[in-house]
Short mmCIF file of C-alpha atoms (C1' of nucleotides) in Angstrom, two decimals:
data_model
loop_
_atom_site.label_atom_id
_atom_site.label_comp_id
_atom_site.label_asym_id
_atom_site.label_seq_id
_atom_site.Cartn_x
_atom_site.Cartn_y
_atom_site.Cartn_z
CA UNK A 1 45.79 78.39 111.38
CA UNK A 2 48.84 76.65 112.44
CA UNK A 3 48.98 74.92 116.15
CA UNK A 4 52.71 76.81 117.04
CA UNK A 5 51.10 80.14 115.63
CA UNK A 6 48.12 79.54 118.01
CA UNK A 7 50.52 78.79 120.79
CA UNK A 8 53.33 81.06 121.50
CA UNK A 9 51.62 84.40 120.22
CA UNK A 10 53.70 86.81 122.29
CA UNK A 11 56.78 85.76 123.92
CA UNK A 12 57.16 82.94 120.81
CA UNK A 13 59.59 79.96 121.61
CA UNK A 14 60.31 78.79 117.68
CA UNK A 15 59.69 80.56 114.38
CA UNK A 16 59.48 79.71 110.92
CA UNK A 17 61.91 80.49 108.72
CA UNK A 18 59.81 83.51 106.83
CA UNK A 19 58.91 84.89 110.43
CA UNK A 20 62.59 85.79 110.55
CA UNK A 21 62.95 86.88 107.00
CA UNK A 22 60.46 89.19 107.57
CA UNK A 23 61.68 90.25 110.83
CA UNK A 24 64.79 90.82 110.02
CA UNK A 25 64.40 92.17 106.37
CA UNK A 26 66.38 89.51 104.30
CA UNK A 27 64.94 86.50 102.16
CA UNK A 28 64.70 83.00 103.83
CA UNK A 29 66.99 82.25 100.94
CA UNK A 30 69.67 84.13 103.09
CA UNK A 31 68.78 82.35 105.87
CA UNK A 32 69.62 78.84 104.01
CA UNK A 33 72.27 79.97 103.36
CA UNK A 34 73.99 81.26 106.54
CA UNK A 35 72.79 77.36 107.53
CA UNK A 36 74.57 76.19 104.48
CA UNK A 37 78.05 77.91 105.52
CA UNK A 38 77.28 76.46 109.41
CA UNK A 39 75.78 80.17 110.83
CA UNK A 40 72.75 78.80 112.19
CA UNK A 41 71.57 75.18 112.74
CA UNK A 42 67.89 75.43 113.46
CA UNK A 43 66.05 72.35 114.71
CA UNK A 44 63.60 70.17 112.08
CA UNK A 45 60.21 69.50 112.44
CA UNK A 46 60.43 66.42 109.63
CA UNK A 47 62.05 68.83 106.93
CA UNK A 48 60.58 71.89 108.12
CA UNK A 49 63.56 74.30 110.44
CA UNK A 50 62.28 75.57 113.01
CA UNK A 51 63.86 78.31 114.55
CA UNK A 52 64.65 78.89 118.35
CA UNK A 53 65.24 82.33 119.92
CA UNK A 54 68.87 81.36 120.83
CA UNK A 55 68.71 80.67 116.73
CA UNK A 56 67.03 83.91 116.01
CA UNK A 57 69.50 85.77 118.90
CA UNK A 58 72.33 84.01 116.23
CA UNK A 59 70.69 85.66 113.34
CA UNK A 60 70.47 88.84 114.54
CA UNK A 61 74.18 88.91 115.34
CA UNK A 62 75.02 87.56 112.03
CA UNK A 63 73.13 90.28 110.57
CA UNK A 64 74.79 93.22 112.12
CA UNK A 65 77.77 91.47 111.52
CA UNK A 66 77.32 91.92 108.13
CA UNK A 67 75.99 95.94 108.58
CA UNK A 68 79.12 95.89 109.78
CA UNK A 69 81.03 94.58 106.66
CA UNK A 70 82.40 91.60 108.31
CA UNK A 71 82.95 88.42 106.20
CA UNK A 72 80.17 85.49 106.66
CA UNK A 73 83.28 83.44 107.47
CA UNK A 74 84.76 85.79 110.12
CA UNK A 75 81.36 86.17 111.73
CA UNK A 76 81.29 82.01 111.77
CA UNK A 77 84.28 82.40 113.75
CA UNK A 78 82.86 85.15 116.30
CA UNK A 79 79.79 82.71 116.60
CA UNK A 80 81.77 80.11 117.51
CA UNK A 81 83.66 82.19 120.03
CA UNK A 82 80.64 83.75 121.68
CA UNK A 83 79.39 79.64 122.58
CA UNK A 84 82.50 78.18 123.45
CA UNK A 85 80.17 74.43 123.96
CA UNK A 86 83.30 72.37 124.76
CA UNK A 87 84.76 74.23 127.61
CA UNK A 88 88.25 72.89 128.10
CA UNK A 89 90.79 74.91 129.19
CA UNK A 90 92.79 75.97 126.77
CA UNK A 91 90.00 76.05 124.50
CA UNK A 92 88.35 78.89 126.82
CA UNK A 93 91.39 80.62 126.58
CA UNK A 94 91.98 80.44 122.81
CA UNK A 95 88.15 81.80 122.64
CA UNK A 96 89.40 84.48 125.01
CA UNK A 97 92.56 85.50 122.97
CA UNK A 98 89.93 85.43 119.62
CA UNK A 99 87.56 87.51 121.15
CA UNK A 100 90.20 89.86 122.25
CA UNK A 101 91.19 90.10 118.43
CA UNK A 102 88.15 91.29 117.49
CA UNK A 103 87.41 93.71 119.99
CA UNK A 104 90.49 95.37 118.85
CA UNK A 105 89.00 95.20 115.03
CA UNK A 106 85.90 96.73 116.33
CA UNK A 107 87.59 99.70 118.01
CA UNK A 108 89.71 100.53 114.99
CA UNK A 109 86.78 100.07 113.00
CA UNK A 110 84.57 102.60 115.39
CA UNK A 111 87.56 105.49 115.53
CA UNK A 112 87.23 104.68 111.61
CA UNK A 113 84.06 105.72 112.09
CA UNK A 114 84.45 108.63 114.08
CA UNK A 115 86.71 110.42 111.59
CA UNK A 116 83.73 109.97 108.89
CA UNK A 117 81.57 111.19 110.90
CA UNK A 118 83.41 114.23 112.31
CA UNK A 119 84.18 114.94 108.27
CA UNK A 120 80.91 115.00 107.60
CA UNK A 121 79.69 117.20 109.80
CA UNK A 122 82.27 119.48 109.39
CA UNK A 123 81.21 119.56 105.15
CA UNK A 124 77.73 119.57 105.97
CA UNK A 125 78.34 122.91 108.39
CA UNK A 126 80.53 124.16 104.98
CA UNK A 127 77.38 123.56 102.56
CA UNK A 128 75.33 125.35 105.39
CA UNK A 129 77.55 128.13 104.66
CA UNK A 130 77.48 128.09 101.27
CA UNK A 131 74.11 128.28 101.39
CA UNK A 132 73.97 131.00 103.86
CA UNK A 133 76.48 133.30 102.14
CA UNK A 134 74.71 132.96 98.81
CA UNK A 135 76.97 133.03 96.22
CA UNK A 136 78.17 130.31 94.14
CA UNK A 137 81.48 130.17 95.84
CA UNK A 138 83.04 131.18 99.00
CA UNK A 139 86.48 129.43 99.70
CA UNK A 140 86.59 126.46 97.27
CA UNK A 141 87.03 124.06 100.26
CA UNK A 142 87.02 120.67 98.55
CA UNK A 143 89.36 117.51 100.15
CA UNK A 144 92.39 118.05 101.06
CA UNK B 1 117.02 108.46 90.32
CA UNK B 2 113.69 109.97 89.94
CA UNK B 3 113.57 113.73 89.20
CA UNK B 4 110.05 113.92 91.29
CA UNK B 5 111.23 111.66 93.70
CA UNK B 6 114.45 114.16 94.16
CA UNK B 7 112.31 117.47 94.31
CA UNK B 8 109.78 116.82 96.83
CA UNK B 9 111.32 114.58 98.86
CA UNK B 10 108.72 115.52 102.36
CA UNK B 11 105.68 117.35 101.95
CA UNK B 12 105.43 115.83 98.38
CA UNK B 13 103.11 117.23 95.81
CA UNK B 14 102.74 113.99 93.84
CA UNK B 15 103.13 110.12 93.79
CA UNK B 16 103.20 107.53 91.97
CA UNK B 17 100.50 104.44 91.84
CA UNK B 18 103.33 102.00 93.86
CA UNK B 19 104.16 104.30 96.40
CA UNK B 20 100.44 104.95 97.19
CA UNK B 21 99.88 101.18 97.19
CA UNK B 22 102.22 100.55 99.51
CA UNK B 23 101.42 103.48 101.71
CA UNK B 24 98.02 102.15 102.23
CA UNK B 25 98.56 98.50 102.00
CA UNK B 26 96.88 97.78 98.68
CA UNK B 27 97.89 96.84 94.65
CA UNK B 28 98.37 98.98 92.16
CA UNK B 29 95.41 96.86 90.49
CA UNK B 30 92.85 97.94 93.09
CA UNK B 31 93.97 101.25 92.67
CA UNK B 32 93.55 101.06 88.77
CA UNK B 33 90.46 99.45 89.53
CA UNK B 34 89.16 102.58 91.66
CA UNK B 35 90.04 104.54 88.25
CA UNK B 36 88.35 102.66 86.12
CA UNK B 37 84.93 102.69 88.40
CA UNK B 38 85.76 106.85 88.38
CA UNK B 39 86.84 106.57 92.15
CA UNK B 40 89.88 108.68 91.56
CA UNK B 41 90.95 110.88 88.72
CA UNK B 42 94.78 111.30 88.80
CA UNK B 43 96.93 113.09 86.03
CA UNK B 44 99.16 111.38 83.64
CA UNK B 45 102.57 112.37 82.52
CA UNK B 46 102.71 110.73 78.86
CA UNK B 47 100.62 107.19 80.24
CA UNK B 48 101.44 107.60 83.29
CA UNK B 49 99.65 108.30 86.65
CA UNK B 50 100.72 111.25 88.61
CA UNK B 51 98.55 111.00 91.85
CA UNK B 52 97.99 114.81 93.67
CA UNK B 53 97.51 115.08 97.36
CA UNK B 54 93.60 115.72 96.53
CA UNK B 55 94.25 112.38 94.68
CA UNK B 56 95.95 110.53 97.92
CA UNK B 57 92.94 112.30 99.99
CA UNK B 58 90.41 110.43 97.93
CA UNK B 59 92.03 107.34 98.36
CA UNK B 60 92.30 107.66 102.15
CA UNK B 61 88.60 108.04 102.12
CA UNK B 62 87.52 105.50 99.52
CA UNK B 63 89.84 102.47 101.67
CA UNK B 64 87.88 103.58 105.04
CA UNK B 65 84.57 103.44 103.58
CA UNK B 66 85.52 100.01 102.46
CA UNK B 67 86.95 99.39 105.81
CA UNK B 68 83.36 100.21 107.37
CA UNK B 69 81.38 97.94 104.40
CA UNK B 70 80.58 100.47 101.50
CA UNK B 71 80.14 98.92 98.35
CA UNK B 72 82.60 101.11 95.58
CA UNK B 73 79.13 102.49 94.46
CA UNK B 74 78.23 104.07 97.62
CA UNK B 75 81.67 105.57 98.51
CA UNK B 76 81.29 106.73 94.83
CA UNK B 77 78.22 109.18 96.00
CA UNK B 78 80.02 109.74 98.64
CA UNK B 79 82.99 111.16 97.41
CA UNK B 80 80.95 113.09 94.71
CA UNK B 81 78.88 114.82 97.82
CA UNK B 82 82.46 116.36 99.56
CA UNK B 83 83.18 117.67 96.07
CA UNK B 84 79.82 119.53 94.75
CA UNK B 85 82.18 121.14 91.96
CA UNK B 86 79.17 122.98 89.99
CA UNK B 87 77.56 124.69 93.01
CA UNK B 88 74.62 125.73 91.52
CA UNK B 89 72.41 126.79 94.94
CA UNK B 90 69.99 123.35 94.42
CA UNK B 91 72.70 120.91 93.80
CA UNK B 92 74.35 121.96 96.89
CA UNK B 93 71.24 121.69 98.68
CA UNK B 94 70.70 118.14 96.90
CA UNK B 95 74.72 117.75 98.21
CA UNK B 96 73.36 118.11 101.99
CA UNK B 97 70.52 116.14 102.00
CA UNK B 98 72.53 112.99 100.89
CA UNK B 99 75.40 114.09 103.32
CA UNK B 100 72.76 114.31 106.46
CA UNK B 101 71.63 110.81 104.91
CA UNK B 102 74.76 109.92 105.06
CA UNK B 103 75.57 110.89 108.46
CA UNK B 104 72.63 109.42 109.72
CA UNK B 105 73.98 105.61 108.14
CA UNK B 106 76.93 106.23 110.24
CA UNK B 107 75.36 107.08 113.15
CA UNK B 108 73.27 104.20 113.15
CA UNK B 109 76.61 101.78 112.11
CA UNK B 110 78.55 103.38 114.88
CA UNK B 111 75.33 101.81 117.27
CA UNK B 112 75.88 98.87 116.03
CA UNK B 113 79.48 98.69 116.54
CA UNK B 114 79.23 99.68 120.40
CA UNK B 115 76.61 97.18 120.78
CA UNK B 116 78.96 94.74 119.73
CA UNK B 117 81.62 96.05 121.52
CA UNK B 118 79.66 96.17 125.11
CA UNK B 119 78.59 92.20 123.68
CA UNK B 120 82.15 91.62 123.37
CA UNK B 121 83.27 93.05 126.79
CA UNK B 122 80.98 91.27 128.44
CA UNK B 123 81.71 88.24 126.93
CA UNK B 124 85.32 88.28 127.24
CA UNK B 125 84.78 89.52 131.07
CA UNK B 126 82.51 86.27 131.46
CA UNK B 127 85.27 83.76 130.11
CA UNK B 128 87.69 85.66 132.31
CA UNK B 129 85.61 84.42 135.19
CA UNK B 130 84.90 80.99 133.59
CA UNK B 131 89.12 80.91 133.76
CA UNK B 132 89.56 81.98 137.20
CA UNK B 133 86.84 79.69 138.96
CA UNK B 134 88.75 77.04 137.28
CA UNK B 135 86.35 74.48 136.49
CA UNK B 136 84.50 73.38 132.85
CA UNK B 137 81.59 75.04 133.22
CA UNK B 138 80.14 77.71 136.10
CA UNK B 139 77.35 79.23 134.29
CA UNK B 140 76.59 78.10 131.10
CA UNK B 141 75.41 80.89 129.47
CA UNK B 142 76.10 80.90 125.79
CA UNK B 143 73.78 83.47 123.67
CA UNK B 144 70.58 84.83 124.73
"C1'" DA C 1 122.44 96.64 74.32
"C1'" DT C 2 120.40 94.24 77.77
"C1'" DT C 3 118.75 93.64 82.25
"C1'" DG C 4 115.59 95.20 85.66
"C1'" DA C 5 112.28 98.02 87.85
"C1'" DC C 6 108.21 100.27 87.06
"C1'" DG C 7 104.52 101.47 84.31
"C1'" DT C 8 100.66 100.52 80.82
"C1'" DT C 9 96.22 98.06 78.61
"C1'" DT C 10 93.27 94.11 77.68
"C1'" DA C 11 91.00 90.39 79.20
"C1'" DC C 12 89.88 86.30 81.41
"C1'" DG C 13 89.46 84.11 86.27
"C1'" DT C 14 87.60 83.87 90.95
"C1'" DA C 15 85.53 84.03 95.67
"C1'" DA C 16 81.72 85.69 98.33
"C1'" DA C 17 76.91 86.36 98.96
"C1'" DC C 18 73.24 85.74 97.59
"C1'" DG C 19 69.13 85.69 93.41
"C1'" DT C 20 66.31 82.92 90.87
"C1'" DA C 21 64.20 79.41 88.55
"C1'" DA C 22 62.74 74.33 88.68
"C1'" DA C 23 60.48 70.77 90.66
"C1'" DG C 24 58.66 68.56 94.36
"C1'" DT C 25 56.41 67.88 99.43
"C1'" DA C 26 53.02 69.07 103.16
"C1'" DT C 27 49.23 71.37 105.15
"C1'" DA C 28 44.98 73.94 104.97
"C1'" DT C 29 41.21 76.13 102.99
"C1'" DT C 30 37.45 76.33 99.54
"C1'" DA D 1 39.47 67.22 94.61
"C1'" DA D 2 41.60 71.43 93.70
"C1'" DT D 3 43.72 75.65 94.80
"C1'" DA D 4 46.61 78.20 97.72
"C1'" DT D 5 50.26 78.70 100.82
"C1'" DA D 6 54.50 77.69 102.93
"C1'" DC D 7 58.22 74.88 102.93
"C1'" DT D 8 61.95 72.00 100.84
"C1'" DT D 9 66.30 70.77 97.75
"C1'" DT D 10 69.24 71.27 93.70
"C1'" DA D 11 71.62 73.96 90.77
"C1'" DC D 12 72.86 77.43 87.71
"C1'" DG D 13 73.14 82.75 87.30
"C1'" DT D 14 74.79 87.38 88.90
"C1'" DT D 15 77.24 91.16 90.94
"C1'" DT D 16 81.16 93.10 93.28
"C1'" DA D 17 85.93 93.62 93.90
"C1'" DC D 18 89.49 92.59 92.75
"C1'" DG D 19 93.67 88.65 91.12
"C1'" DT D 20 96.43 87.22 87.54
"C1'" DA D 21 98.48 86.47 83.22
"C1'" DA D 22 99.92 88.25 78.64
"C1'" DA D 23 102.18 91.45 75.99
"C1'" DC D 24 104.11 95.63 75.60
"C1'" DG D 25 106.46 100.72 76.54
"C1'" DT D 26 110.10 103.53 79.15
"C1'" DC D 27 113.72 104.85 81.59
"C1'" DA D 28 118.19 104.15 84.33
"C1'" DA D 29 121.96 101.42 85.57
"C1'" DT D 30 125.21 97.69 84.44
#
DNA sequence: ATTGACGTTTACGTAAACGTAAAGTATATT
DNA sequence: AATATACTTTACGTTTACGTAAACGTCAAT
């Protein structure tokens, strides 16, 4: 058994890089490689990473970031606006300005959203009706 | 001058590859490419395309899926599910089932995206402060 | 008749995001 | 000591979604 397993059972303070693969549902192949483009930068116990929670609270971002079809290079650039480490001025408010960007992204992206949904549901009540009514037709409705 | 372009000059009835590019911000080679992965289906006059509204429709759908992070493949099924043109009773019972699947994806993506959003608020409220209390750092909270 | 705008096919090129072997290190159990 | 397990690096392979170039057809205006 290993002495950081033994440990921090619950409330862990570092994890191995299959812990999170697991966890998370990717490979730890992934997760060298998000460390590869600069995602993550876990610490190294000799060669071994080892993985803090503010790492594995990085991960998890980066992975909905990608459920969310962004770009492993525009989620970089989110990362680096969400820890802004060198707080001068001007870089605060360039983080600001980025951060703004994307929130707009994210809102046109969720009213994109929306509309799929709403169509959806609207040709999921049609096949109910379809199905309701019988036959094999009923009023053709197809897209528009 | 174009005799289409002459006839339906609002309201149109058709278009042409190029004009539906540029409507929706895209080549004509991703819109050729859509073809040739059986995205879209559009007529030809000699060789060709003549692109319906049904046609247009399709593309307005297959450029938000890819806006939300569908692979071609899956906006593929998707389109196939609005258009269950042999409604045999099962296949449009097989046709909900993957819609309701579907919807459920969407659901779950449009989760993420608030959680994001609500991250991003807060963040962006946070630097706000970090601006107005002047200094170069105030709380130093980066990630979680 | 030629220029130019628009269309076509065929086919090779490319960037992103990993997969997948190869080959080795380190620790732990049998 | 040997086997198993987890980790490492290096590097080439793969898929997706197009870009891009070549080489040609078609129509309308100059």
């Amino acid at each position: 058994m290993n002495a950081r397993a033994e440990i921090d059972k619950e409330g862990r303070i570092s994890f191995s890089i299959t812990e999170l693969a697991e966890e998370f549902g990717v490979t730890s192949r992934t997760i060298r490689f998000y460390e590869d483009k600069g995602l993550v930068n876990p610490a190294r116990e000799g060669t071994t990473r080892i993985y803090s929670r503010k790492d594995r609270g990085r991960l998890k971002i980066i992975l909905r970031g990608r459920r969310l079809g962004f770009s492993l290079q525009d989620i970089k650039k989110m990362l680096d606006m969400y820890s802004p480490e060198s707080g001068g001025t001007d870089q605060l408010t360039f983080t600001l300005q980025k951060c703004e960007e994307q929130l707009e992204k994210l809102i046109t992206q969720r009213a994109d959203i929306n509309e799929a949904i709403a169509e959806l549901e609207d040709g999921i009540s049609q096949l109910k009706g379809h199905l309701a009514s019988g036959g094999a037709d009923g009023c053709k409705k197809t897209i528009a």
